[in-house]
Amino acid sequence: MTNPAAIEIAGLRKHFGRTRALDGLDLRVERGEVHGFLGPNGAGKSTTIRILLGLLRSDGGTVRLLGADPWRDAVSLHRRLAYVPGDVTLWPNLTGGEAIDLLGRLRGGFPANRRDELISRFELDPRKKGRAYSTGNRQKVALIAAFAGEPELLILDEPTSGLDPLMDAVFRQCVAEAHERGATVLLSSHILSEVEELCDRVSIIRTGRTVDAGSLAELRHLARTTITAQLVRRDADGIGARLRAAGVHELTIEGSTVRCQADPEALEAVLRALTDAGVRALTSRPPTLEELFIKYYAAEQPGEGRDEAAAVR
Amino acid sequence: MNGHMMKEDASQRPFAGMRVLVQLALRRDRIALPAWVYVLIAIAASTGYSLRGLYPTEQSRAQFAAILNATGSTIAIYGPVESTSLGGVTAWRIAVLAAVLAAVMSILLVVRHTRAEEQTGRQELLGASPVGRRAVPAAALGVALLANSAVALGISVAMPLAGCTFTGALALGLAVGACGCFFAGLAALTAQFAQTSRGANSAACAAVGVFFLIRATADAGGHRWLLWFTPLGWVERVGAYSANRWWVLALPAAGALGLAVVATRLAAVRDLGAGLLGSRFGPERAGRDLSGPYGLAWRLHRGALLGWSIGFLVGGAAIGYIAKDIGGVLSSSSKLVQIIDEIGGHQALVDAYLAASMGIFGLVAGAYAVQATLRARGEESSGRAQLLLAGPVGRVRWAAGHCAAALLGSALVLAAGGLGAGLAHGLRMHDVSGQVPRLVLAALAQWPAVAVVAALAAALFGLLPARTPVAWAALTVFLLLGQLGPVLKLNQAVMDVSPFTHLPRVPGDAWTWPPVGWLVATAGGLLALALDGFRRRDLDLD
Ligand SMILES: Nc1ncnc2c1ncn2[C@@H]1O[C@H](COP(=O)(O)OP(=O)(O)O)[C@@H](O)[C@H]1O
Ligand SMILES: [Mg+2]
């Protein structure tokens, strides 16, 4: 492999005074992939991104960005990437158009037609001064400047928090286009539908540590499936005991209806127990994204989910 | 806290929530405000105390006063000595200084709690809670009234402790406090018009400058009727320790009240976040010059630079215009003429006056330098710097742009002041071609010390970004050392702390190059520390 991964982070640590913001974080983003970067508020996403941009200095661990050191080689790396913060502040006396041009020219400029096309797609009025823009419009300014330059790597930190659904759709198109031309995207977001639509893989972090990483299908696979079965007979002999032995969760039996949740490795035993008892109807539902993330985000976690994930990897 | 206050209906009670806002402001300013008040009181007490030691007898003070009133080089800055009692001499020395400081304290205070809050969007949170529309400026003015009352009370108690009489101290304290209140009202007004807190502060501080120049012209040029047209002149007209004209206090009081009423009315009728001035639209595309960190720095600094330069040009012209009259106004008695001759004749008097004025220029240019340098900090904490620094812009290059604006800008501003003085003085002396270069150089002689101030602010930015306001404290210390040090006969080692102490007093004295050289070297060293520190540290956002 001559071409290293776009982002390689291992054991990254960072503290602010007594606060430990990052505590051994790992992250790997391959070239050309759109990578979702998820975690509850305060998990350390923005801190990680600022370290990647050389705005903060790491306290430990290794960080490689496009094969280089983000602190030492900041300037040359920044020629190849664009960044959109979640909370964009603009110069109060510069217009949006001027800010876009300024940010673009820093990276060596961009074709004027590309700029104008994006301005019209995002429906931005570039003649307004920075102080007159709403949160969403300030974000559009940063997004247009980022997409217009067609950089190799896009680092987006909750870039759509202020956008309306229409503009959000434009944003998704732009990310998809960037993906098509081979750009790498690191996208921190709380909007799960956006993540599901755009991201090849995701990394989930909590309290400064990586909890899990993989494709959404893989992550789903690791989570419990909800099973509802109608049995042939009411109160089948010993079905409750057999299911419990197989390791199901939240088991309820009401007459001939059995409901439970099963971990992936318990699935086979559960199905066998059910078919032995005689099944009239069976539905199984994979976890919704919300369920998946609530499980990951919840502060107090039994520990199983994480151990399994580690074991599978 | 005060739940019942917040429940009141805002639309019917324009001042609802004011008490909570005052408490909030006092809590946020719990360090800065007592520090300002303390400094103001300490100036009065320590000046009185020191003058008692230096001029213990009525006779010694009378002699001191006679020389001062004759020479006039100090009259432009402090006004004439009107009473030779200990209190009178003390009041002469500190009245204008304390009034200017009270004005600046009040302006910064009011703008900090009005326009600055609005600009950062914090006020939106308050505006959505049951807080009356007029409550925000009214609360800021209330806090300013409290602070100025504390100053007035403090001065009238502290000066008698230093041996001055009480009545005059009360008059002086009230005059200073009332002046502070007047400028608080003015700042509340500029905060309604300007879009940014910087704009509001600049406009109000420019007014202080203009009023100071009117006062200086009135005193030094012998047009004392002009004193009635400037709040800084009212302080003098109160005549603490001489006439004690209490009724003059009604002028600043009425002015403050009128300004406060207008400002709070305006606050009630305009949109949140909007100023009454300032356009919302501009060019669709960036011009050629806006293409990198230096282009942006120029764009961000040029407005302020233009404003300061014009201010200095006008200020210089006012100072230069009256230079010729120095010493001629009050020196009619033969004894005074003799004193004047002893200290070098009329030319020496004019030069001493011009050199003292250049010293004031230096300090004011120091304020420009600190403001311009700390623009970098504002860019950083607002998050705008990270947009640039996430692009291919080196830290040093970015910070250097702002430092350059401070260093070159302060030279430009000083030169403008010297040019104004040279033109005006030259026209009256029929010697424009001689006076312009002479006074431009004299003004630029202040630059090494200004550069040290800028570099000090830069070093704070690079090494201790959370402590950048210390730069303003340092400048205030330099101001006090320069203004009070010589009269209080402070220890030279203490005086040497201020870079301004080391400058050659030109015109008049000979140029001395070694201090200039090592002041510049000090500035260079601090600047190197600053840039290196900034290169190594984390970006620090609010
Ligand atoms: N400059 C700072 N000073 C102190 N603490 C900070 C600073 N920046 C971030 N933190 C803390 O670090 C943790 C991670 O923050 P952040 O990276 O912003 O989280 P996220 O972006 O995932 O919401 C939080 O606990 C936050 O309070
Ligand atoms: Mg964040």
PDB file of N, CA and C in Angstrom, chain A residues 14 16 50 53-57 71 74-75 78-79 81 83 85 87-95 97-98 101-103 105-107 112 115-116 125-129 131-132 142, chain B residues 119 195-196 278-293 296 299-300 379 382-395 397 535-539 541:
ATOM      1  N   LYS A  14      -6.116  14.010  24.610  1.00  0.00           N
ATOM      2  CA  LYS A  14      -6.076  15.472  24.725  1.00  0.00           C
ATOM      3  C   LYS A  14      -6.835  15.884  25.981  1.00  0.00           C
ATOM      4  N   PHE A  16      -7.932  19.333  28.495  1.00  0.00           N
ATOM      5  CA  PHE A  16      -7.979  20.789  28.719  1.00  0.00           C
ATOM      6  C   PHE A  16      -7.995  20.977  30.224  1.00  0.00           C
ATOM      7  N   ARG A  50     -10.317  19.387  15.390  1.00  0.00           N
ATOM      8  CA  ARG A  50      -9.366  20.501  15.524  1.00  0.00           C
ATOM      9  C   ARG A  50      -7.937  20.010  15.606  1.00  0.00           C
ATOM     10  N   LEU A  53      -6.825  19.341  12.196  1.00  0.00           N
ATOM     11  CA  LEU A  53      -6.559  20.570  11.442  1.00  0.00           C
ATOM     12  C   LEU A  53      -5.333  21.310  11.969  1.00  0.00           C
ATOM     13  N   GLY A  54      -4.693  20.752  12.978  1.00  0.00           N
ATOM     14  CA  GLY A  54      -3.523  21.442  13.528  1.00  0.00           C
ATOM     15  C   GLY A  54      -3.890  22.691  14.290  1.00  0.00           C
ATOM     16  N   LEU A  55      -5.136  22.816  14.694  1.00  0.00           N
ATOM     17  CA  LEU A  55      -5.536  23.983  15.491  1.00  0.00           C
ATOM     18  C   LEU A  55      -5.278  23.704  16.969  1.00  0.00           C
ATOM     19  N   LEU A  56      -5.346  22.432  17.339  1.00  0.00           N
ATOM     20  CA  LEU A  56      -4.989  22.008  18.684  1.00  0.00           C
ATOM     21  C   LEU A  56      -3.845  21.021  18.563  1.00  0.00           C
ATOM     22  N   ARG A  57      -3.106  20.904  19.646  1.00  0.00           N
ATOM     23  CA  ARG A  57      -1.977  20.009  19.675  1.00  0.00           C
ATOM     24  C   ARG A  57      -2.366  18.769  20.464  1.00  0.00           C
ATOM     25  N   TRP A  71       0.066  18.668  12.681  1.00  0.00           N
ATOM     26  CA  TRP A  71       0.570  19.854  13.366  1.00  0.00           C
ATOM     27  C   TRP A  71       1.724  20.458  12.588  1.00  0.00           C
ATOM     28  N   ALA A  74       0.889  21.541   8.769  1.00  0.00           N
ATOM     29  CA  ALA A  74      -0.454  22.110   8.660  1.00  0.00           C
ATOM     30  C   ALA A  74      -0.672  22.843   7.341  1.00  0.00           C
ATOM     31  N   VAL A  75       0.244  23.736   6.997  1.00  0.00           N
ATOM     32  CA  VAL A  75      -0.027  24.608   5.861  1.00  0.00           C
ATOM     33  C   VAL A  75      -0.143  23.818   4.565  1.00  0.00           C
ATOM     34  N   HIS A  78      -3.336  21.814   4.469  1.00  0.00           N
ATOM     35  CA  HIS A  78      -4.560  22.603   4.335  1.00  0.00           C
ATOM     36  C   HIS A  78      -4.841  23.020   2.897  1.00  0.00           C
ATOM     37  N   ARG A  79      -3.815  22.964   2.061  1.00  0.00           N
ATOM     38  CA  ARG A  79      -4.049  23.225   0.647  1.00  0.00           C
ATOM     39  C   ARG A  79      -4.930  22.149   0.036  1.00  0.00           C
ATOM     40  N   LEU A  81      -7.318  20.297   1.714  1.00  0.00           N
ATOM     41  CA  LEU A  81      -8.572  19.978   2.395  1.00  0.00           C
ATOM     42  C   LEU A  81      -9.406  21.237   2.597  1.00  0.00           C
ATOM     43  N   TYR A  83     -12.582  22.761   5.365  1.00  0.00           N
ATOM     44  CA  TYR A  83     -13.182  22.521   6.682  1.00  0.00           C
ATOM     45  C   TYR A  83     -14.416  23.390   6.834  1.00  0.00           C
ATOM     46  N   PRO A  85     -16.870  24.369  10.000  1.00  0.00           N
ATOM     47  CA  PRO A  85     -17.222  24.184  11.406  1.00  0.00           C
ATOM     48  C   PRO A  85     -18.739  24.209  11.583  1.00  0.00           C
ATOM     49  N   ASP A  87     -20.294  25.895  13.874  1.00  0.00           N
ATOM     50  CA  ASP A  87     -20.701  27.216  14.313  1.00  0.00           C
ATOM     51  C   ASP A  87     -19.856  28.227  13.541  1.00  0.00           C
ATOM     52  N   VAL A  88     -20.343  28.630  12.380  1.00  0.00           N
ATOM     53  CA  VAL A  88     -19.549  29.501  11.512  1.00  0.00           C
ATOM     54  C   VAL A  88     -19.734  30.953  11.945  1.00  0.00           C
ATOM     55  N   THR A  89     -18.630  31.662  12.197  1.00  0.00           N
ATOM     56  CA  THR A  89     -18.729  33.109  12.392  1.00  0.00           C
ATOM     57  C   THR A  89     -18.028  33.773  11.222  1.00  0.00           C
ATOM     58  N   LEU A  90     -18.638  34.831  10.721  1.00  0.00           N
ATOM     59  CA  LEU A  90     -18.055  35.528   9.572  1.00  0.00           C
ATOM     60  C   LEU A  90     -17.636  36.919   9.997  1.00  0.00           C
ATOM     61  N   TRP A  91     -16.887  37.569   9.140  1.00  0.00           N
ATOM     62  CA  TRP A  91     -16.456  38.934   9.406  1.00  0.00           C
ATOM     63  C   TRP A  91     -17.651  39.848   9.224  1.00  0.00           C
ATOM     64  N   PRO A  92     -17.983  40.628  10.272  1.00  0.00           N
ATOM     65  CA  PRO A  92     -19.236  41.386  10.198  1.00  0.00           C
ATOM     66  C   PRO A  92     -19.279  42.359   9.032  1.00  0.00           C
ATOM     67  N   ASN A  93     -18.134  42.863   8.590  1.00  0.00           N
ATOM     68  CA  ASN A  93     -18.186  43.865   7.522  1.00  0.00           C
ATOM     69  C   ASN A  93     -17.757  43.334   6.154  1.00  0.00           C
ATOM     70  N   LEU A  94     -17.628  42.017   6.041  1.00  0.00           N
ATOM     71  CA  LEU A  94     -17.380  41.423   4.723  1.00  0.00           C
ATOM     72  C   LEU A  94     -18.679  40.772   4.250  1.00  0.00           C
ATOM     73  N   THR A  95     -18.973  40.879   2.969  1.00  0.00           N
ATOM     74  CA  THR A  95     -20.165  40.201   2.465  1.00  0.00           C
ATOM     75  C   THR A  95     -19.880  38.703   2.336  1.00  0.00           C
ATOM     76  N   GLY A  97     -20.222  36.892  -0.285  1.00  0.00           N
ATOM     77  CA  GLY A  97     -19.461  36.664  -1.516  1.00  0.00           C
ATOM     78  C   GLY A  97     -17.977  36.918  -1.309  1.00  0.00           C
ATOM     79  N   GLU A  98     -17.671  37.991  -0.575  1.00  0.00           N
ATOM     80  CA  GLU A  98     -16.259  38.296  -0.314  1.00  0.00           C
ATOM     81  C   GLU A  98     -15.611  37.209   0.540  1.00  0.00           C
ATOM     82  N   ASP A 101     -14.902  34.178  -1.615  1.00  0.00           N
ATOM     83  CA  ASP A 101     -13.729  34.401  -2.467  1.00  0.00           C
ATOM     84  C   ASP A 101     -12.436  34.352  -1.665  1.00  0.00           C
ATOM     85  N   LEU A 102     -12.469  34.986  -0.485  1.00  0.00           N
ATOM     86  CA  LEU A 102     -11.267  35.002   0.355  1.00  0.00           C
ATOM     87  C   LEU A 102     -10.855  33.582   0.712  1.00  0.00           C
ATOM     88  N   LEU A 103     -11.816  32.779   1.207  1.00  0.00           N
ATOM     89  CA  LEU A 103     -11.481  31.416   1.628  1.00  0.00           C
ATOM     90  C   LEU A 103     -11.040  30.586   0.427  1.00  0.00           C
ATOM     91  N   ARG A 105      -9.604  31.747  -2.411  1.00  0.00           N
ATOM     92  CA  ARG A 105      -8.291  32.192  -2.915  1.00  0.00           C
ATOM     93  C   ARG A 105      -7.147  31.695  -2.059  1.00  0.00           C
ATOM     94  N   LEU A 106      -7.416  31.533  -0.748  1.00  0.00           N
ATOM     95  CA  LEU A 106      -6.360  31.004   0.113  1.00  0.00           C
ATOM     96  C   LEU A 106      -5.879  29.661  -0.410  1.00  0.00           C
ATOM     97  N   ARG A 107      -6.833  28.862  -0.916  1.00  0.00           N
ATOM     98  CA  ARG A 107      -6.474  27.517  -1.388  1.00  0.00           C
ATOM     99  C   ARG A 107      -6.121  27.522  -2.863  1.00  0.00           C
ATOM    100  N   ALA A 112     -14.895  30.398 -11.351  1.00  0.00           N
ATOM    101  CA  ALA A 112     -15.982  31.306 -10.973  1.00  0.00           C
ATOM    102  C   ALA A 112     -17.337  30.660 -11.241  1.00  0.00           C
ATOM    103  N   ARG A 115     -18.352  28.431  -8.404  1.00  0.00           N
ATOM    104  CA  ARG A 115     -18.775  29.234  -7.257  1.00  0.00           C
ATOM    105  C   ARG A 115     -20.199  29.719  -7.454  1.00  0.00           C
ATOM    106  N   ASP A 116     -20.456  30.285  -8.645  1.00  0.00           N
ATOM    107  CA  ASP A 116     -21.777  30.849  -8.888  1.00  0.00           C
ATOM    108  C   ASP A 116     -22.852  29.770  -8.908  1.00  0.00           C
ATOM    109  N   ASP A 125     -27.707  34.794  -0.848  1.00  0.00           N
ATOM    110  CA  ASP A 125     -27.518  36.151  -1.361  1.00  0.00           C
ATOM    111  C   ASP A 125     -26.109  36.609  -0.985  1.00  0.00           C
ATOM    112  N   PRO A 126     -25.182  36.623  -1.969  1.00  0.00           N
ATOM    113  CA  PRO A 126     -23.777  36.898  -1.608  1.00  0.00           C
ATOM    114  C   PRO A 126     -23.502  38.370  -1.325  1.00  0.00           C
ATOM    115  N   ARG A 127     -24.517  39.239  -1.480  1.00  0.00           N
ATOM    116  CA  ARG A 127     -24.255  40.664  -1.269  1.00  0.00           C
ATOM    117  C   ARG A 127     -24.475  41.089   0.178  1.00  0.00           C
ATOM    118  N   LYS A 128     -24.994  40.184   0.984  1.00  0.00           N
ATOM    119  CA  LYS A 128     -25.258  40.559   2.379  1.00  0.00           C
ATOM    120  C   LYS A 128     -23.977  40.546   3.197  1.00  0.00           C
ATOM    121  N   LYS A 129     -23.906  41.464   4.164  1.00  0.00           N
ATOM    122  CA  LYS A 129     -22.759  41.487   5.067  1.00  0.00           C
ATOM    123  C   LYS A 129     -22.876  40.357   6.083  1.00  0.00           C
ATOM    124  N   ARG A 131     -22.753  40.110   9.208  1.00  0.00           N
ATOM    125  CA  ARG A 131     -23.557  40.223  10.419  1.00  0.00           C
ATOM    126  C   ARG A 131     -25.042  40.073  10.127  1.00  0.00           C
ATOM    127  N   ALA A 132     -25.426  40.172   8.837  1.00  0.00           N
ATOM    128  CA  ALA A 132     -26.844  40.116   8.507  1.00  0.00           C
ATOM    129  C   ALA A 132     -27.316  38.700   8.189  1.00  0.00           C
ATOM    130  N   ALA A 142     -19.711  28.927   4.337  1.00  0.00           N
ATOM    131  CA  ALA A 142     -18.568  28.037   4.548  1.00  0.00           C
ATOM    132  C   ALA A 142     -18.675  26.795   3.662  1.00  0.00           C
TER     133      ALA A 142
ATOM    134  N   GLN B 119     -24.207  42.069  19.981  1.00  0.00           N
ATOM    135  CA  GLN B 119     -23.390  41.620  18.868  1.00  0.00           C
ATOM    136  C   GLN B 119     -23.061  40.134  18.989  1.00  0.00           C
ATOM    137  N   GLN B 195     -23.071  49.477  14.764  1.00  0.00           N
ATOM    138  CA  GLN B 195     -23.406  48.068  14.585  1.00  0.00           C
ATOM    139  C   GLN B 195     -22.572  47.178  15.498  1.00  0.00           C
ATOM    140  N   THR B 196     -21.374  47.653  15.823  1.00  0.00           N
ATOM    141  CA  THR B 196     -20.464  46.811  16.583  1.00  0.00           C
ATOM    142  C   THR B 196     -20.047  47.513  17.864  1.00  0.00           C
ATOM    143  N   GLY B 278     -25.263  51.834   9.319  1.00  0.00           N
ATOM    144  CA  GLY B 278     -24.544  50.686   8.785  1.00  0.00           C
ATOM    145  C   GLY B 278     -25.362  49.956   7.749  1.00  0.00           C
ATOM    146  N   SER B 279     -24.723  49.648   6.633  1.00  0.00           N
ATOM    147  CA  SER B 279     -25.438  49.008   5.547  1.00  0.00           C
ATOM    148  C   SER B 279     -25.340  47.503   5.703  1.00  0.00           C
ATOM    149  N   ARG B 280     -26.357  46.814   5.184  1.00  0.00           N
ATOM    150  CA  ARG B 280     -26.352  45.357   5.262  1.00  0.00           C
ATOM    151  C   ARG B 280     -25.847  44.732   3.975  1.00  0.00           C
ATOM    152  N   PHE B 281     -25.642  45.533   2.947  1.00  0.00           N
ATOM    153  CA  PHE B 281     -25.255  44.966   1.661  1.00  0.00           C
ATOM    154  C   PHE B 281     -23.893  45.471   1.229  1.00  0.00           C
ATOM    155  N   GLY B 282     -23.275  44.708   0.346  1.00  0.00           N
ATOM    156  CA  GLY B 282     -21.965  45.097  -0.150  1.00  0.00           C
ATOM    157  C   GLY B 282     -21.690  44.342  -1.434  1.00  0.00           C
ATOM    158  N   PRO B 283     -20.440  44.344  -1.878  1.00  0.00           N
ATOM    159  CA  PRO B 283     -20.117  43.724  -3.163  1.00  0.00           C
ATOM    160  C   PRO B 283     -20.346  42.219  -3.153  1.00  0.00           C
ATOM    161  N   GLU B 284     -20.699  41.726  -4.346  1.00  0.00           N
ATOM    162  CA  GLU B 284     -20.992  40.312  -4.487  1.00  0.00           C
ATOM    163  C   GLU B 284     -19.711  39.481  -4.553  1.00  0.00           C
ATOM    164  N   ARG B 285     -18.667  40.105  -5.107  1.00  0.00           N
ATOM    165  CA  ARG B 285     -17.393  39.406  -5.234  1.00  0.00           C
ATOM    166  C   ARG B 285     -16.301  40.195  -4.511  1.00  0.00           C
ATOM    167  N   ALA B 286     -15.267  39.462  -4.118  1.00  0.00           N
ATOM    168  CA  ALA B 286     -14.175  40.124  -3.428  1.00  0.00           C
ATOM    169  C   ALA B 286     -13.292  40.863  -4.430  1.00  0.00           C
ATOM    170  N   GLY B 287     -12.800  42.028  -4.027  1.00  0.00           N
ATOM    171  CA  GLY B 287     -11.858  42.750  -4.870  1.00  0.00           C
ATOM    172  C   GLY B 287     -10.528  42.028  -4.892  1.00  0.00           C
ATOM    173  N   ARG B 288      -9.660  42.523  -5.761  1.00  0.00           N
ATOM    174  CA  ARG B 288      -8.353  41.904  -5.950  1.00  0.00           C
ATOM    175  C   ARG B 288      -7.529  41.862  -4.662  1.00  0.00           C
ATOM    176  N   ASP B 289      -7.686  42.906  -3.823  1.00  0.00           N
ATOM    177  CA  ASP B 289      -6.818  43.018  -2.647  1.00  0.00           C
ATOM    178  C   ASP B 289      -7.149  41.991  -1.576  1.00  0.00           C
ATOM    179  N   LEU B 290      -8.365  41.466  -1.607  1.00  0.00           N
ATOM    180  CA  LEU B 290      -8.795  40.562  -0.539  1.00  0.00           C
ATOM    181  C   LEU B 290      -8.443  39.135  -0.909  1.00  0.00           C
ATOM    182  N   SER B 291      -7.153  38.808  -0.835  1.00  0.00           N
ATOM    183  CA  SER B 291      -6.794  37.502  -1.359  1.00  0.00           C
ATOM    184  C   SER B 291      -5.956  36.681  -0.405  1.00  0.00           C
ATOM    185  N   GLY B 292      -5.692  37.150   0.777  1.00  0.00           N
ATOM    186  CA  GLY B 292      -4.879  36.361   1.692  1.00  0.00           C
ATOM    187  C   GLY B 292      -4.943  36.974   3.061  1.00  0.00           C
ATOM    188  N   PRO B 293      -4.163  36.425   3.992  1.00  0.00           N
ATOM    189  CA  PRO B 293      -4.238  36.940   5.363  1.00  0.00           C
ATOM    190  C   PRO B 293      -3.865  38.425   5.469  1.00  0.00           C
ATOM    191  N   LEU B 296      -6.763  40.477   4.112  1.00  0.00           N
ATOM    192  CA  LEU B 296      -7.851  40.519   5.076  1.00  0.00           C
ATOM    193  C   LEU B 296      -7.500  41.438   6.242  1.00  0.00           C
ATOM    194  N   ARG B 299      -8.027  44.885   5.247  1.00  0.00           N
ATOM    195  CA  ARG B 299      -9.451  45.167   5.189  1.00  0.00           C
ATOM    196  C   ARG B 299     -10.040  45.384   6.583  1.00  0.00           C
ATOM    197  N   LEU B 300      -9.603  44.563   7.535  1.00  0.00           N
ATOM    198  CA  LEU B 300     -10.165  44.654   8.884  1.00  0.00           C
ATOM    199  C   LEU B 300      -9.666  45.889   9.625  1.00  0.00           C
ATOM    200  N   GLU B 379     -10.395  37.900  16.637  1.00  0.00           N
ATOM    201  CA  GLU B 379     -10.573  37.004  15.502  1.00  0.00           C
ATOM    202  C   GLU B 379     -10.470  35.550  15.950  1.00  0.00           C
ATOM    203  N   SER B 382     -13.566  34.510  18.388  1.00  0.00           N
ATOM    204  CA  SER B 382     -14.857  34.454  17.707  1.00  0.00           C
ATOM    205  C   SER B 382     -14.947  33.247  16.783  1.00  0.00           C
ATOM    206  N   GLY B 383     -13.818  32.610  16.480  1.00  0.00           N
ATOM    207  CA  GLY B 383     -13.843  31.457  15.585  1.00  0.00           C
ATOM    208  C   GLY B 383     -13.552  31.820  14.140  1.00  0.00           C
ATOM    209  N   ARG B 384     -13.375  33.116  13.848  1.00  0.00           N
ATOM    210  CA  ARG B 384     -13.088  33.496  12.461  1.00  0.00           C
ATOM    211  C   ARG B 384     -11.675  33.102  12.063  1.00  0.00           C
ATOM    212  N   ALA B 385     -10.756  33.158  13.025  1.00  0.00           N
ATOM    213  CA  ALA B 385      -9.372  32.807  12.698  1.00  0.00           C
ATOM    214  C   ALA B 385      -9.271  31.360  12.260  1.00  0.00           C
ATOM    215  N   GLN B 386     -10.095  30.488  12.861  1.00  0.00           N
ATOM    216  CA  GLN B 386      -9.948  29.076  12.508  1.00  0.00           C
ATOM    217  C   GLN B 386     -10.348  28.820  11.062  1.00  0.00           C
ATOM    218  N   LEU B 387     -11.241  29.649  10.520  1.00  0.00           N
ATOM    219  CA  LEU B 387     -11.583  29.487   9.108  1.00  0.00           C
ATOM    220  C   LEU B 387     -10.343  29.702   8.240  1.00  0.00           C
ATOM    221  N   LEU B 388      -9.539  30.701   8.612  1.00  0.00           N
ATOM    222  CA  LEU B 388      -8.315  30.965   7.840  1.00  0.00           C
ATOM    223  C   LEU B 388      -7.245  29.932   8.147  1.00  0.00           C
ATOM    224  N   LEU B 389      -7.085  29.636   9.444  1.00  0.00           N
ATOM    225  CA  LEU B 389      -5.988  28.748   9.828  1.00  0.00           C
ATOM    226  C   LEU B 389      -6.262  27.307   9.430  1.00  0.00           C
ATOM    227  N   ALA B 390      -7.514  26.971   9.121  1.00  0.00           N
ATOM    228  CA  ALA B 390      -7.802  25.656   8.546  1.00  0.00           C
ATOM    229  C   ALA B 390      -7.503  25.664   7.056  1.00  0.00           C
ATOM    230  N   GLY B 391      -7.177  26.829   6.518  1.00  0.00           N
ATOM    231  CA  GLY B 391      -6.698  26.929   5.148  1.00  0.00           C
ATOM    232  C   GLY B 391      -5.179  26.959   5.174  1.00  0.00           C
ATOM    233  N   PRO B 392      -4.563  27.025   3.992  1.00  0.00           N
ATOM    234  CA  PRO B 392      -3.100  26.991   3.972  1.00  0.00           C
ATOM    235  C   PRO B 392      -2.480  28.318   4.397  1.00  0.00           C
ATOM    236  N   VAL B 393      -2.704  28.701   5.650  1.00  0.00           N
ATOM    237  CA  VAL B 393      -2.160  29.946   6.169  1.00  0.00           C
ATOM    238  C   VAL B 393      -1.391  29.614   7.431  1.00  0.00           C
ATOM    239  N   GLY B 394      -0.115  29.942   7.442  1.00  0.00           N
ATOM    240  CA  GLY B 394       0.690  29.659   8.621  1.00  0.00           C
ATOM    241  C   GLY B 394       0.278  30.554   9.772  1.00  0.00           C
ATOM    242  N   ARG B 395       0.453  30.036  10.981  1.00  0.00           N
ATOM    243  CA  ARG B 395       0.095  30.816  12.159  1.00  0.00           C
ATOM    244  C   ARG B 395       0.845  32.147  12.201  1.00  0.00           C
ATOM    245  N   ARG B 397       2.288  33.867   9.852  1.00  0.00           N
ATOM    246  CA  ARG B 397       1.911  34.798   8.804  1.00  0.00           C
ATOM    247  C   ARG B 397       0.606  35.496   9.188  1.00  0.00           C
ATOM    248  N   ARG B 535       2.647  30.154  17.741  1.00  0.00           N
ATOM    249  CA  ARG B 535       2.902  29.026  16.855  1.00  0.00           C
ATOM    250  C   ARG B 535       2.768  27.698  17.599  1.00  0.00           C
ATOM    251  N   ARG B 536       3.098  27.738  18.898  1.00  0.00           N
ATOM    252  CA  ARG B 536       3.126  26.486  19.657  1.00  0.00           C
ATOM    253  C   ARG B 536       1.829  26.171  20.376  1.00  0.00           C
ATOM    254  N   ARG B 537       0.991  27.166  20.566  1.00  0.00           N
ATOM    255  CA  ARG B 537      -0.127  26.892  21.472  1.00  0.00           C
ATOM    256  C   ARG B 537      -1.384  26.452  20.721  1.00  0.00           C
ATOM    257  N   ASP B 538      -2.357  25.960  21.525  1.00  0.00           N
ATOM    258  CA  ASP B 538      -3.660  25.597  20.967  1.00  0.00           C
ATOM    259  C   ASP B 538      -4.404  26.858  20.582  1.00  0.00           C
ATOM    260  N   LEU B 539      -5.213  26.739  19.546  1.00  0.00           N
ATOM    261  CA  LEU B 539      -6.133  27.822  19.244  1.00  0.00           C
ATOM    262  C   LEU B 539      -7.181  27.829  20.352  1.00  0.00           C
ATOM    263  N   LEU B 541     -10.720  29.048  21.532  1.00  0.00           N
ATOM    264  CA  LEU B 541     -12.003  29.651  21.160  1.00  0.00           C
ATOM    265  C   LEU B 541     -12.819  29.947  22.406  1.00  0.00           C
TER     266      LEU B 541
END
